[in-house]
Each structure stands twice: as C-alpha cells, then as structure tokens.
Coordinates of C-alpha atoms and ligand atoms in Angstrom, one line a residue:
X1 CA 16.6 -27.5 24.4
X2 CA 20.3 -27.4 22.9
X3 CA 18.7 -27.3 18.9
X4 CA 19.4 -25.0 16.3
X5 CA 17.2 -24.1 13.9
X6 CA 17.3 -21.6 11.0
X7 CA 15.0 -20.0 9.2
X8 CA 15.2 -18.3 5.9
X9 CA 13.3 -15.1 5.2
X10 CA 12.2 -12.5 7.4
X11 CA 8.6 -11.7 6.2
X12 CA 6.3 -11.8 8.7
X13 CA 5.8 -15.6 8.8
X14 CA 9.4 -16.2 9.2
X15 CA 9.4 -13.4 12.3
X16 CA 6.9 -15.1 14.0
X17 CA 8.2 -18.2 13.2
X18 CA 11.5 -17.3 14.4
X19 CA 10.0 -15.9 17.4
X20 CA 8.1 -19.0 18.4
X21 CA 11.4 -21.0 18.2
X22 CA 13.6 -18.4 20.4
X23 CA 10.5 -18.5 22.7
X24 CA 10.9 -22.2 23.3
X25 CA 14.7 -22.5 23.8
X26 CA 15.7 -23.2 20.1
X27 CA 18.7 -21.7 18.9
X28 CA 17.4 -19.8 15.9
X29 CA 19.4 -17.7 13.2
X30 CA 17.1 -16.1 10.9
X31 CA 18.4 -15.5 7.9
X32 CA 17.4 -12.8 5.2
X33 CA 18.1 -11.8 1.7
X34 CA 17.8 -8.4 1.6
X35 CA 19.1 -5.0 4.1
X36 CA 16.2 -4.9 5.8
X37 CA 13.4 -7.1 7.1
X38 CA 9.9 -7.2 6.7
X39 CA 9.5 -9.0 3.4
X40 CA 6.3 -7.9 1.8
X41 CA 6.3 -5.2 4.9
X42 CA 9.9 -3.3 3.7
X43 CA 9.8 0.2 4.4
X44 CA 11.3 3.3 2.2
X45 CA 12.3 6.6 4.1
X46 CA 12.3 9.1 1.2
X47 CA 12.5 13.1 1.3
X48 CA 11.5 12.7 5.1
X49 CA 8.1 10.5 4.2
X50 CA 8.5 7.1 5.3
X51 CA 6.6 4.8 3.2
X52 CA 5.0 0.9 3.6
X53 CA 5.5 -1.5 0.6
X54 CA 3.1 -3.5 2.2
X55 CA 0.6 -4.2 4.9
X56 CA -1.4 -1.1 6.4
X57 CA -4.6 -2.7 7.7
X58 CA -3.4 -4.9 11.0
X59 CA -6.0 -6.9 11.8
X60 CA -6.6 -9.8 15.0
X61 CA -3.9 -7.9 17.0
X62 CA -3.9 -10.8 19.3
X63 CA -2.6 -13.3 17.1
X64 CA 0.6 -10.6 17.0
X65 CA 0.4 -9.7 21.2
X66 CA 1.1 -13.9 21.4
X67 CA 4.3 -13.8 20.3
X68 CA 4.9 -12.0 23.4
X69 CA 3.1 -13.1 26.0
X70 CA 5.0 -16.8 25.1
X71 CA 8.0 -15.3 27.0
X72 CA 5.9 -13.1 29.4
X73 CA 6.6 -10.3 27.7
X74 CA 4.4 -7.0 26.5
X75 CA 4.0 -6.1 22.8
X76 CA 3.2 -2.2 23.7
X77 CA 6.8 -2.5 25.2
X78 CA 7.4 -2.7 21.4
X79 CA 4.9 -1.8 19.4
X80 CA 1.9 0.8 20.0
X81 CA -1.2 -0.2 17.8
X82 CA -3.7 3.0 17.5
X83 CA -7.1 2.4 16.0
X84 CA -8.3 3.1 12.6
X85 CA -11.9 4.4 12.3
X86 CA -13.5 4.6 9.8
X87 CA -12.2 0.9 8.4
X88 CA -12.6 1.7 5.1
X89 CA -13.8 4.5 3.4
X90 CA -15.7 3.1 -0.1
X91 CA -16.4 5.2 -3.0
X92 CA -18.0 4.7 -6.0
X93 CA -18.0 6.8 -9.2
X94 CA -21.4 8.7 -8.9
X95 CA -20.1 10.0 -5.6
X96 CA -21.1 7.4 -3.3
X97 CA -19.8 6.8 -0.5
X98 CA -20.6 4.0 2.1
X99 CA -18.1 4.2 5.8
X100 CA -17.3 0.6 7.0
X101 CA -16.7 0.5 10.3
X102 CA -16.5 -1.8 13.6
X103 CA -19.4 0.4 14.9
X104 CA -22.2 -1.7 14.9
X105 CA -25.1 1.2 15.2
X106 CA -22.6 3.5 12.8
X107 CA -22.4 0.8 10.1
X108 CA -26.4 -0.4 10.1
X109 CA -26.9 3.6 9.5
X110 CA -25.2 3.0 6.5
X111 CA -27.0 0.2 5.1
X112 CA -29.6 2.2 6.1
X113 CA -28.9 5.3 3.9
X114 CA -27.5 2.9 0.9
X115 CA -30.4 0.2 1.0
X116 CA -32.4 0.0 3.7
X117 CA -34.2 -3.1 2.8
X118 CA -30.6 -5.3 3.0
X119 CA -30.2 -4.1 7.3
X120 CA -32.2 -7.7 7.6
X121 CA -30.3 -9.4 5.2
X122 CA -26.9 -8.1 6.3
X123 CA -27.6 -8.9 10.2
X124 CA -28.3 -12.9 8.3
X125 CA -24.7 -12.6 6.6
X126 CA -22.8 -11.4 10.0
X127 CA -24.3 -14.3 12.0
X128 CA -23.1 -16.1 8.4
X129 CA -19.3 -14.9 8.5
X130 CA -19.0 -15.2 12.5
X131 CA -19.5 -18.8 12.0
X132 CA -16.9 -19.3 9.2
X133 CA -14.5 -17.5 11.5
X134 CA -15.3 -19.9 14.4
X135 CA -14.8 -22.5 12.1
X136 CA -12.1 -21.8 10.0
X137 CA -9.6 -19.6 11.6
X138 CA -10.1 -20.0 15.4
X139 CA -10.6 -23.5 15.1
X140 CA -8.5 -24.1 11.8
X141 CA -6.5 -21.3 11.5
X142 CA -3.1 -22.7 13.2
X143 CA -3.7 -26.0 12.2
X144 CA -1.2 -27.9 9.5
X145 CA -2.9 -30.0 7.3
X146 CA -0.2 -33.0 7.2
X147 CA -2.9 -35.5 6.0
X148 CA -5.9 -36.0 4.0
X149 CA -7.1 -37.2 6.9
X150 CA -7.0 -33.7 8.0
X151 CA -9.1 -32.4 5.4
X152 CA -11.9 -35.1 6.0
X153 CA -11.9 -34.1 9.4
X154 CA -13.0 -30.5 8.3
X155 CA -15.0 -31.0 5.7
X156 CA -18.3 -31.3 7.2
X157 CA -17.8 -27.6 8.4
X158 CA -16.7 -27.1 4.8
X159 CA -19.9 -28.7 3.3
X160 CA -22.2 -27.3 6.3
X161 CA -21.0 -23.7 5.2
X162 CA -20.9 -24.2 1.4
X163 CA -17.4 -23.7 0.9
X164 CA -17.9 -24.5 -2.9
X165 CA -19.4 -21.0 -3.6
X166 CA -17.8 -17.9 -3.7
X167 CA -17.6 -14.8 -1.1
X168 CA -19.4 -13.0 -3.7
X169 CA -22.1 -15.5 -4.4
X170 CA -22.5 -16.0 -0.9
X171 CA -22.6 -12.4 0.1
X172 CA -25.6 -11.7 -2.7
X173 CA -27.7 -14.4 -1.2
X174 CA -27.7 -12.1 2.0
X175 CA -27.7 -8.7 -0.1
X176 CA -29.8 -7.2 -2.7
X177 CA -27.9 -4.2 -3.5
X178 CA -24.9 -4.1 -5.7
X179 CA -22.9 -1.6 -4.0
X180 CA -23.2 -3.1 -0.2
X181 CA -22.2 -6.3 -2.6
X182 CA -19.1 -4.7 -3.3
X183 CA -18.8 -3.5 -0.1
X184 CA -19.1 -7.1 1.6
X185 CA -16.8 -9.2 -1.0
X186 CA -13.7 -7.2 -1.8
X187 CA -11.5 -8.1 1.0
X188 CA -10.2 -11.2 -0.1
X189 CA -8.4 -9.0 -2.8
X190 CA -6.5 -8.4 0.5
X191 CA -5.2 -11.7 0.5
X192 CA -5.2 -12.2 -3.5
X193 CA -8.5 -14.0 -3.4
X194 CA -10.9 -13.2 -6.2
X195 CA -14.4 -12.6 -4.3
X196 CA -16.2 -14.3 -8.0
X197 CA -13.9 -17.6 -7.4
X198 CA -12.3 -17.5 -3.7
X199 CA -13.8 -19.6 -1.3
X200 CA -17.0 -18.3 0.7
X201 CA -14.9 -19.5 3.9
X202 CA -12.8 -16.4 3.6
X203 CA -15.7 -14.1 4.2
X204 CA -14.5 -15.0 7.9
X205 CA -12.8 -11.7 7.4
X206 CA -16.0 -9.4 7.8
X207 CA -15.9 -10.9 11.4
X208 CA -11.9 -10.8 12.3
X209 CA -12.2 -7.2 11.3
X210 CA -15.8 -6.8 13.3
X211 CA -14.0 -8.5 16.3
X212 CA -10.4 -7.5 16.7
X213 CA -10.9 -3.9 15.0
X214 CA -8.7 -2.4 12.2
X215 CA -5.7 -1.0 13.3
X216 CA -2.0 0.9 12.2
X217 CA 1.2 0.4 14.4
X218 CA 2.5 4.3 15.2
X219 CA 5.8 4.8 12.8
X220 CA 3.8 3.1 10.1
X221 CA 3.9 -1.4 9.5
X222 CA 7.8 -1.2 9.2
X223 CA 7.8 0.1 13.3
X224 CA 6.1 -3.4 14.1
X225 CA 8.6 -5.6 11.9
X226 CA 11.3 -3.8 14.0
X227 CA 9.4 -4.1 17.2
X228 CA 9.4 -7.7 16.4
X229 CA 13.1 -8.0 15.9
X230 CA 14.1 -6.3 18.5
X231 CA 11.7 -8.6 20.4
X232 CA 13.5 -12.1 18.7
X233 CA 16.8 -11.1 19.8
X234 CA 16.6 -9.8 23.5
X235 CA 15.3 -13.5 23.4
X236 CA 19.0 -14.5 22.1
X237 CA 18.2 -14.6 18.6
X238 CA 20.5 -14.5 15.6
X239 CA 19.8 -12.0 12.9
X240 CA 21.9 -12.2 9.6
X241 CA 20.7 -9.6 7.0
X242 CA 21.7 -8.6 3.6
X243 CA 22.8 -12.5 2.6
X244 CA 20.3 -14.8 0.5
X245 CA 20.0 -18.2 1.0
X246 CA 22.0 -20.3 -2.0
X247 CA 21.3 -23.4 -1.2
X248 CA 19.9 -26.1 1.6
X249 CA 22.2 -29.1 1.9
X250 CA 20.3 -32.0 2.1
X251 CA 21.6 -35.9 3.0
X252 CA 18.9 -38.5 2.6
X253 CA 15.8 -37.2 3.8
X254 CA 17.2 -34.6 6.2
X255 CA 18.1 -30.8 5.5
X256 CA 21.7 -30.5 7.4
X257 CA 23.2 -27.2 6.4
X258 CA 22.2 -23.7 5.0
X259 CA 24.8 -21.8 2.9
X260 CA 24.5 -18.0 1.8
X261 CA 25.7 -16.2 -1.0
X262 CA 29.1 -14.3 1.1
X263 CA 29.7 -18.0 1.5
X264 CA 28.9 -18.8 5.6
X265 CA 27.5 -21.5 6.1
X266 CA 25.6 -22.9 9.4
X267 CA 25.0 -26.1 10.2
X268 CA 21.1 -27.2 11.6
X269 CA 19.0 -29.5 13.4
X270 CA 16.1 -27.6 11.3
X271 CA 15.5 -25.2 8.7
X272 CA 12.3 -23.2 7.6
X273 CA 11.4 -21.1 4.6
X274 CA 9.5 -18.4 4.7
X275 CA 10.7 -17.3 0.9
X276 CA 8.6 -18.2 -2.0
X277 CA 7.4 -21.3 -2.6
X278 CA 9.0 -22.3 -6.1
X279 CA 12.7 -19.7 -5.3
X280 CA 12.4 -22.3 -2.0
X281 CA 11.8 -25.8 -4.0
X282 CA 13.4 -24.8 -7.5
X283 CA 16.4 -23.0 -6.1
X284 CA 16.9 -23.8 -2.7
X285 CA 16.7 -27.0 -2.5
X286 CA 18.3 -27.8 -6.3
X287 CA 20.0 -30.9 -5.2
X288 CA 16.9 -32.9 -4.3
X289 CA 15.2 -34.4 -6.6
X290 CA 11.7 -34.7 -4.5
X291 CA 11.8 -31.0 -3.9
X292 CA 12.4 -30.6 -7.9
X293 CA 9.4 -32.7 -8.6
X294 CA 7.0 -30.3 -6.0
X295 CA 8.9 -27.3 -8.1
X296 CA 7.5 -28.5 -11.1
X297 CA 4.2 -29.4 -9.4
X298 CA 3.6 -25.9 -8.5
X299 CA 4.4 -24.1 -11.3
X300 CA 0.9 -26.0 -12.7
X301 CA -0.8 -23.7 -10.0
X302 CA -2.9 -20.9 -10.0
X303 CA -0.8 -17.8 -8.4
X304 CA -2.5 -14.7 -7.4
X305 CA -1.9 -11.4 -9.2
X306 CA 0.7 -8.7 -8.6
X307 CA 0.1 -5.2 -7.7
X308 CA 1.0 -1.8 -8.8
X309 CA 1.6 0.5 -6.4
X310 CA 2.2 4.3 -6.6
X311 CA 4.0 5.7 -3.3
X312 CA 3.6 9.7 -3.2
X313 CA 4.3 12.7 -0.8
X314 CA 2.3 15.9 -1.1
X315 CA 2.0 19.2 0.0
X316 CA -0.6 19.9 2.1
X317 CA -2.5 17.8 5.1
X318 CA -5.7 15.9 4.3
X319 CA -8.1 15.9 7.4
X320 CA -11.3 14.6 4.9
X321 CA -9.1 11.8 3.1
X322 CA -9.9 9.3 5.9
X323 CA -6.6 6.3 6.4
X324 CA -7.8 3.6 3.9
X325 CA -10.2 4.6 1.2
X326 CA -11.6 1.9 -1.9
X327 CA -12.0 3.6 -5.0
X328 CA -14.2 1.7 -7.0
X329 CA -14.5 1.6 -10.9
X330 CA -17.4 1.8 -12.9
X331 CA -16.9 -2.5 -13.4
X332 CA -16.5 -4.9 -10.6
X333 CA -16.7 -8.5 -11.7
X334 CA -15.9 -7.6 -15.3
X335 CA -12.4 -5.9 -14.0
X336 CA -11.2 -8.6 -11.8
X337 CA -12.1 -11.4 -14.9
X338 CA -9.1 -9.0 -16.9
X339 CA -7.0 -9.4 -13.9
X340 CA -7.2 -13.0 -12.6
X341 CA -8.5 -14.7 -16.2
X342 CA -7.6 -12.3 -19.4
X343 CA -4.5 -11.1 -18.0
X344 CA -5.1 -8.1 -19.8
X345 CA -4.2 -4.2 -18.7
X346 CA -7.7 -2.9 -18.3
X347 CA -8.1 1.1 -19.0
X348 CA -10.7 1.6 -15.7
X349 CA -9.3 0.2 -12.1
X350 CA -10.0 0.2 -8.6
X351 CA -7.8 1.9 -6.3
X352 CA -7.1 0.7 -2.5
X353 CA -6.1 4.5 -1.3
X354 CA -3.7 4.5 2.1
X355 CA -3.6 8.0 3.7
X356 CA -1.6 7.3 6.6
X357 CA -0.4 10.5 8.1
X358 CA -4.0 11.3 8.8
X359 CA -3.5 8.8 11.7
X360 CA -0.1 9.8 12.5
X361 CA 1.7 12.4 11.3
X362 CA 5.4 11.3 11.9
X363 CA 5.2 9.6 8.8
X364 CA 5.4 12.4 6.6
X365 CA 7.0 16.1 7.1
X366 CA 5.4 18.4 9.0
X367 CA 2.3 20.0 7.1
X368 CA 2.6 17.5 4.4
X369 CA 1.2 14.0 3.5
X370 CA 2.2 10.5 2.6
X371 CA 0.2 8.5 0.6
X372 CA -0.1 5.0 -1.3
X373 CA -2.3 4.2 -4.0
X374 CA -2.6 0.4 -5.1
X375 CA -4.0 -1.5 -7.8
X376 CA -4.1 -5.2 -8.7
X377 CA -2.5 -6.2 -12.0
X378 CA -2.3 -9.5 -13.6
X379 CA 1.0 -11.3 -12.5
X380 CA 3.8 -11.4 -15.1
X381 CA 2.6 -15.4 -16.6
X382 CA -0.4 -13.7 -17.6
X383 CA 0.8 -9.9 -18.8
X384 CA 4.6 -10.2 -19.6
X385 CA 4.8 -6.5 -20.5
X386 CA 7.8 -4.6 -19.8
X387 CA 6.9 -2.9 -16.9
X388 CA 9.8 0.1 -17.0
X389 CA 7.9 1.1 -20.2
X390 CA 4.2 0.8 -18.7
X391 CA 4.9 1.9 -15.4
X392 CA 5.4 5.3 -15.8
X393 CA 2.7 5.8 -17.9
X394 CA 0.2 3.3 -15.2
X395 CA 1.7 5.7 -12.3
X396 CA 0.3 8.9 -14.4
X397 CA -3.1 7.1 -14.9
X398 CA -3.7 6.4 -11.2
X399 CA -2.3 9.7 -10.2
X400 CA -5.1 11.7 -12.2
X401 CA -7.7 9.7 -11.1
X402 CA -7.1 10.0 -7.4
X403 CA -6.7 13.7 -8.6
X404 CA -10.2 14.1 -10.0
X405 CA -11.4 12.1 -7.3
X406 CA -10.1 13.6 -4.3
X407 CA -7.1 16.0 -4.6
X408 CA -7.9 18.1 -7.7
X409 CA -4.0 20.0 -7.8
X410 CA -2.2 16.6 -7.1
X411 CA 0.6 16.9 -9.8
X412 CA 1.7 20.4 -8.7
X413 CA 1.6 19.2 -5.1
X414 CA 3.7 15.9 -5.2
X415 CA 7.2 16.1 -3.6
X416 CA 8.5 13.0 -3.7
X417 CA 6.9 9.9 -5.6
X418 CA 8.2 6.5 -7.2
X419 CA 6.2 3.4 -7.7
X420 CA 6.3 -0.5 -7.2
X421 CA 5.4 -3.0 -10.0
X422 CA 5.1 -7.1 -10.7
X423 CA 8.6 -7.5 -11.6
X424 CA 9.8 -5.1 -8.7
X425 CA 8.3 -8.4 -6.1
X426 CA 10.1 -10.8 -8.6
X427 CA 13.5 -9.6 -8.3
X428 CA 13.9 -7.9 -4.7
X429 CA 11.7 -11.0 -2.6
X430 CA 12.2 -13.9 -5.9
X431 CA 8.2 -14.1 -6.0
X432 CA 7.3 -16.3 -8.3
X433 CA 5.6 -14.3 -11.4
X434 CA 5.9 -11.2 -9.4
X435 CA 2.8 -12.3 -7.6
X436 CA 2.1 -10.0 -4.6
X437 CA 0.5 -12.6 -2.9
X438 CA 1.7 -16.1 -3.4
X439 CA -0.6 -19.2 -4.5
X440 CA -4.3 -18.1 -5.1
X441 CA -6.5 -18.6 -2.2
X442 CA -9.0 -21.1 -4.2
X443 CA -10.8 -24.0 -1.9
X444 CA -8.7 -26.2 -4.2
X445 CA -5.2 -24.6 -3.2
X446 CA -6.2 -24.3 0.6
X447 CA -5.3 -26.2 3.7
X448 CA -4.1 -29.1 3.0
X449 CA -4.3 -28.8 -1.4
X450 CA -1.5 -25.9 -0.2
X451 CA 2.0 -26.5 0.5
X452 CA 2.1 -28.6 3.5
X453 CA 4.0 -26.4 6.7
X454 CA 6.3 -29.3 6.5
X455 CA 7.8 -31.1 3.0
X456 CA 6.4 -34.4 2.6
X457 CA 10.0 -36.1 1.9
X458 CA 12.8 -33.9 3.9
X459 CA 11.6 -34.7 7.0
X460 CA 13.1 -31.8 9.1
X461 CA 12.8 -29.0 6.5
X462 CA 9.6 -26.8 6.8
X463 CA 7.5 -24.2 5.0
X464 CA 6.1 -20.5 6.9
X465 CA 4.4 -17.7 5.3
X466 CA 1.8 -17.2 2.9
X467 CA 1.7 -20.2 0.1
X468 CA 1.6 -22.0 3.1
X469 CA -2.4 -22.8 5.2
X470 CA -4.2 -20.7 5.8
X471 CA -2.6 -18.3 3.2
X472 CA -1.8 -14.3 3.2
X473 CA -2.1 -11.8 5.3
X474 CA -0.4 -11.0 8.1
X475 CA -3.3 -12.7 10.6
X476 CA -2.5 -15.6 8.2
X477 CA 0.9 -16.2 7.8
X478 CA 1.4 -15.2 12.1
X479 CA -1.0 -18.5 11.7
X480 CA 1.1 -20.2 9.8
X481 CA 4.2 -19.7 12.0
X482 CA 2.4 -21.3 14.7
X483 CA 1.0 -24.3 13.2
X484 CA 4.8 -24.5 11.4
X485 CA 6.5 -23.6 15.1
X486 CA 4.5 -26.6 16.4
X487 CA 5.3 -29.2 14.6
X488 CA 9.0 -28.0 14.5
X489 CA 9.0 -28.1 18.6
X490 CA 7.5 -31.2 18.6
X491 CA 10.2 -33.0 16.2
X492 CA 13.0 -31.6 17.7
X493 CA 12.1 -32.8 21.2
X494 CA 11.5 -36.3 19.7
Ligands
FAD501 C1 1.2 -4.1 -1.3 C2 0.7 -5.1 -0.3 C3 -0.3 -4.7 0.6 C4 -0.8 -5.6 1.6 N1 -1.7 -5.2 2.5 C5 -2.0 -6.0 3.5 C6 -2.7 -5.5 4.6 O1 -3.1 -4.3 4.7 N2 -3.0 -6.3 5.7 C7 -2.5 -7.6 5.7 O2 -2.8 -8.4 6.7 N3 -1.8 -8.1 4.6 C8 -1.5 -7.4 3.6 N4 -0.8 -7.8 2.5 C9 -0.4 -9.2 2.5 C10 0.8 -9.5 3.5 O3 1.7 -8.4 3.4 C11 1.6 -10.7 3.1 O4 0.7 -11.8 2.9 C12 2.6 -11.1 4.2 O5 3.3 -10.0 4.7 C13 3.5 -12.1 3.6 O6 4.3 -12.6 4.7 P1 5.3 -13.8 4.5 O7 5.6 -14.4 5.8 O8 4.7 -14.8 3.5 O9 6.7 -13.3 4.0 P2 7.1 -12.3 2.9 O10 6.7 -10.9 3.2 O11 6.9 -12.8 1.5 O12 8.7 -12.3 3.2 C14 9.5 -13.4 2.7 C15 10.9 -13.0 3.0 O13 11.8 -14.0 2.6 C16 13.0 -13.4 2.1 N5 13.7 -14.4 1.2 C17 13.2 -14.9 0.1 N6 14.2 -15.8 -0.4 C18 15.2 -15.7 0.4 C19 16.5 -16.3 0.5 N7 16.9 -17.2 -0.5 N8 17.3 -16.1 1.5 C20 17.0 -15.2 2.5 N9 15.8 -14.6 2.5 C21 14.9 -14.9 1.5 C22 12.4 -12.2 1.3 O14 13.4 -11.3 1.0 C23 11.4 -11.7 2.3 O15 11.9 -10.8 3.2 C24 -0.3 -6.9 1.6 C25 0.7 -7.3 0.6 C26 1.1 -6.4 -0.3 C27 2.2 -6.9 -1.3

C-alpha cells in the first residue's frame, strides 16, 4: 500500500493505532505534542525514582502482545510483563482488609473470612460478569459503532443483561455485604465510571482481570510505551515529538494536510486523533464548520472527573505494602456523589495507593521506595478552584493519611515528592476540564452515543483513544485502535 497516514497523539490509542497502520504497509508519521510519549502513560525520572503519571494495572495483556504478532513479531522482545499478586490490596478504616486476587481458592477464602454467606452469591455474580465480558468486550470491544443500526444490533445483549442498572446496583443483587460491595464495584473509577451511575456492562472488568491476570511491565508503564515505539519504527515508522498539532486542513469533506506548531507540514491520505475530543473538534479542526458544531455538541456532555495525584520517594523498602492497595474512606456512595454531582472538595477520600518498587526495585534507588497515591477530584467545570493554592495543602492531607495508615514517619522519610492536579491534564495533554479520563462512561455516552472512531462528515479523518468506544483504559483504547485501524485499512484500499 503506497498511503500515508498520520496520526496525532501518542497515548496509547494513538501507539497502537499507529502500530496497526505500519503493520499493514501504511506510511504512518505519528505525531505528538509533547517530549515524550505516552500520553496519560508519561513518565518522570526524579532524584533516581522513576515515576508513572498514569496506568500501573495492565490488564488483558493480549490485546497489547497483538500488536506484535501482526508483523510476526514478539512483545517480550520488547516488553517483559511480570505478575502482580495480590491484585489489589483493600482496606477499610476499622482495619479491614480484604486481598483480591486471580486465585480462585485464595479469593473465596476471603469472602469467606469477610462474609461467608455472600461465597454463593459471589460465584452467581462471576458467572454474571463473564458473560458481560463475552458480550461486550470480546464480542464488542473492537467494534466501531458507525450506525444506529449498530446499536440495535446489540441491544438485545444490552437488555438481556440489564444494562440500564448500575455496577453497583447489580453487584448488591449478588452481595449482601457492604464491604465485598465495595470491593466488587470500584473499578470502573479505573476508567472514570461512577459504579452508582456507570453501566452494569462494565462489571465485565471483574472477569478481564480474573482472565488475563493483573500485571506491571519491568521499568515501570513508561518501559512498555517505549517498547511500543521502538516496535512502530523498526516497522518504518515516523516519530515526530515535541511539536503539537495546529491545525488539520480540510477541503470538502476530506482532511488533506496536518500542520504543527514549528510550522512543517505533511500532507495525507488519512489522519487520526488520538488527542482530546473537544482540543481535536474545537481546535484542530477550526476551519470546519461540521467539526465546530460536534465541538459544541460535546461540550453538553458529561466528562469524567480529574485526579489528584501525589508522586513520592521514601527512605526505606516496604515488603508489607503490597503494589496496588484501595484505601477506603469511612463514605462510599456519599463521596463519589461530591465528586461526580456536587463538585465539591470533600474533607474524607479514598486513596488508590501504587507501591511499585515492591515488584521491581529498579524503579527507585537502592534501599528506598517509589510510591503514588491517587485520588479522584471533581474536573475543573465542576470545582474551578485554583489548584496551585489547594494543592499543596491536598498533597499534605493525603500524605498524613497514608501516614497513619501505613507508614507512620512518612514526612521525615520522603526524598523527593511533587504532585499532579486537574489543570496539570488540561494544559500538558489539552484535556478538556482537566478530566483524567475523557467523556464519562454512562450507557448513554457509550458505543455508538460516543464519538464515532470515524467523523460523521470528513470522511477520511478518524477518532482513537479513550472518548472514543469502548472508552478508557488501556484494554480500551488498544480496542479502540483496532476497531479505528480497520476501518482506516479498509478506506484506504477502496
Ligand atoms: C493517573 C491515571 C491512572 C490510570 N490508571 C490506569 C490503569 O492502572 N490501568 C489502565 O488500564 N488505565 C489507567 N488509566 C487510564 C488510561 O491511562 C487512559 O485511559 C489511556 O492511557 C488513555 O489513552 P489515550 O489513547 O486515550 O491517549 P492519551 O493518553 O490521552 O494521550 C493522548 C496524546 O495525544 C497528545 N496530543 C493531544 N493533542 C495533541 C496535538 N494537538 N498534537 C499532538 N499531540 C497531541 C497528548 O499529548 C497525548 O500524548 C489511568 C489514567 C490516569 C490519568
């Protein structure tokens, strides 16, 4: 194939994307803003810690290994994934403390020990969530929804599996106990899904994790962004960092250019974004006036929340801090309402704790530690506080409790530490109201009620990445790239 394709940002959608392209014999240049790629997945080397922004729990490994085998290639040529056990560590306020694993015998002993009368009801929710998975993200997960006609197609699976009711809702018709509740519904705040309003579809994730395992790529999430960049161009592909996208030319219905902001400018058969959705319409594409109307059409949608998160290095290894730890507050359903509805700063939180050197210590100076701890926070429509002010004070909050919780001399033993914030995702990757995770994964904003993998009106431009079906995530915006990669391959050859 002699076509050339670009595609603008390389987050994980856009790498894969890219990746797929190269694979197939398409010219690709892959454009991004900033110095280094990864999007969401950028990586800070500080003091000798190397620290994630993003993504630590690497999940369906397989959807990643693909983008290898398509040019009989081998991801551990690349990338080595090592696996995490326990998954999660969860632990609530009155010291209790519930290990979710893949181990099927290991996890029913803890049902057992937290509520031994819900080991019935739990073994009815797994046969539950495998079949969501079957039918939403093996059969629907790399599927663009074009067409109504599409969505018709699935919605007896959606009606047969009550889509209408939330992961939460559907979770407590399985399980009496408010803890293994908890324990069962938060993971679509891994995705920016409220478990009280996202759709019981996503509680496909119980069995992608149950399935494919939890892992972490050795060198931390930014070693498997480079493994995947190293993979796009031995295929011949073109890599320009450091150089935002201005502006997509447009004549008629067809995208023709892409010009940057040192002023090169490369000329295409195709082009992709993988940036946000409204920087993509609003900015990008300023000059059409269809792509100004779907601006203004999705600045009327729900986006999911930000995230505050507080990177730290510390004296001292941490054998009993196990690699991803939930520290729950004393409120659940009340908390996320101040998140997702009040947009207010609540004084109690939940903590998503990542402890990665206790995996592998090459992230982190001998005999010391890196950590992250995370917390959602409404996006900046709903809270427009000034974060410079806030965040120190936010940073000191979460420090002390992950203190009192777990490393009692924290303060004295920190080396290095800095931390992330809503209007940190709005300025270095132009996310729309900082939101850490682009358009909310409601029933009403999925498949094809999300942005369509290709626009509607510009008939060779295209859309990757999370705000596109079937959402965030890396499993979900690698599924993105393909359904995106397909309909790209089958255009061009047309
Ligand atoms: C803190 C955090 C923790 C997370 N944890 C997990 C996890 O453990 N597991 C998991 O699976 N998922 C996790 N996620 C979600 C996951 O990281 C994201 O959904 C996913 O990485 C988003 O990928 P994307 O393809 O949409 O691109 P993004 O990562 O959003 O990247 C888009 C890229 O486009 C670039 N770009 C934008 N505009 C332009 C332009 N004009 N010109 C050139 N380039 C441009 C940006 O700079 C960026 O590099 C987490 C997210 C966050 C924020």
């Amino acid at each position: 194939m002699s076509a050339r394709a670009c595609v603008i940002g390389a987050g994980f959608g856009g790498l894969a994307l890219a990746i797929r392209l190269q694979s197939a014999g398409v010219a690709t240049t892959l454009i991004e803003a900033r110095d280094k790629p990864g999007g969401r997945a950028y990586v800070w080397e500080r003091d000798g810690f190397t620290f994630d922004a993003g993504p630590t729990v690497i999940t369906d490994p397989a959807c990643l290994a693909e983008l290898w085998q398509l040019s009989g290639h081998v991801m551990a040529d690349d990338v080595e994934l090592m696996p995490v056990s326990p998954f999660y560590r969860l632990n609530w306020p009155d010291g209790t403390q519930f290990d979710y694993s893949g181990d099927e015998r290991a996890l029913a002993q803890q049902i057992l020990k937290l509520c031994p009368d819900d080991l019935e009801g739990y073994e009815r929710f797994l046969a539950y969530s495998a079949e969501v998975y079957r039918e939403g993200y093996v059969k629907l997960g790399a599927v663009p929804f074009l067409s109504f006609t599409a969505m018709i197609k699935a919605a007896p699976a959606l009606v047969k599996n009550q889509a209408w009711r939330s992961v939460y809702s559907m979770v407590s018709s399985y399980i009496k106990n408010e803890k293994l509740r908890e324990a069962l519904s938060f993971h679509t705040l891994l995705v920016g899904g409220n478990p009280f309003t996202t759709s019981a579809i996503y509680a496909l994730i119980h069995k992608l994790e149950q399935d494919g395992g939890v892992w972490w790529a050795k060198g931390g999430t930014g070693q498997l962004v480079a493994g995947m960049v190293r993979h796009f161009e031995r295929l011949g592909g073109t890599m320009r960092l450091h150089d935002p996208v201005i502006h997509v030319e447009t004549i008629g219905n067809r995208a023709t250019a892409v010009e940057t902001r040192s002023g090169w400018r490369g000329q295409f058969d195709a082009v992709a974004s993988n940036g946000d959705l409204v920087h993509t319409y609003r900015d990008l594409l300023s000059a059409s006036p269809s792509a100004q109307a779907e601006a203004r059409k999705l600045l009327d949608k729900r986006w999911s929340p930000s995230l505050f998160v507080v990177h730290f290095g510390v004296e001292g290894t941490w054998p009993g801090i196990p690699h991803h730890m939930i520290l729950f507050g004393p409120r659940y359903k009340g908390l996320l309402a101040d998140i997702y509805d009040h947009g207010v700063l609540p004084a109690d939180f939940s903590i998503y704790l990542h402890h990665p050197t206790v995996t592998d210590p090459s992230m982190a100076p001998s005999g010391k530690s890196t950590f992250y701890a995370l917390v959602p926070v409404a996006h900046l429509g709903k809270l427009p506080i000034d974060w410079e002010q806030v965040g120190p004070i936010l940073e000191k909050r979460i420090l002390d409790e992950v203190g009192r919780r777990l490393i009692p001399d924290i303060h004295d033993r920190i080396v290095t530490k800095f931390h992330y914030a809503p209007r940190d995702f709005a300025l270095d990757l132009s996310a729309h109201l900082g939101s850490a995770f682009s358009l909310e994964p409601l029933l009403t904003q999925s498949a094809w009620f999300r942005a369509h993998n290709r626009d509607d009106k510009i008939r060779n431009f295209y859309l990757v990445g999370a705000g596109t079906h079937p959402g965030a995530g890396i499993p979900g915006v690698v599924g993105s790239a393909k359904a995106t990669a397909r309909l790209m391959l089958e255009d061009l050859q047309r």
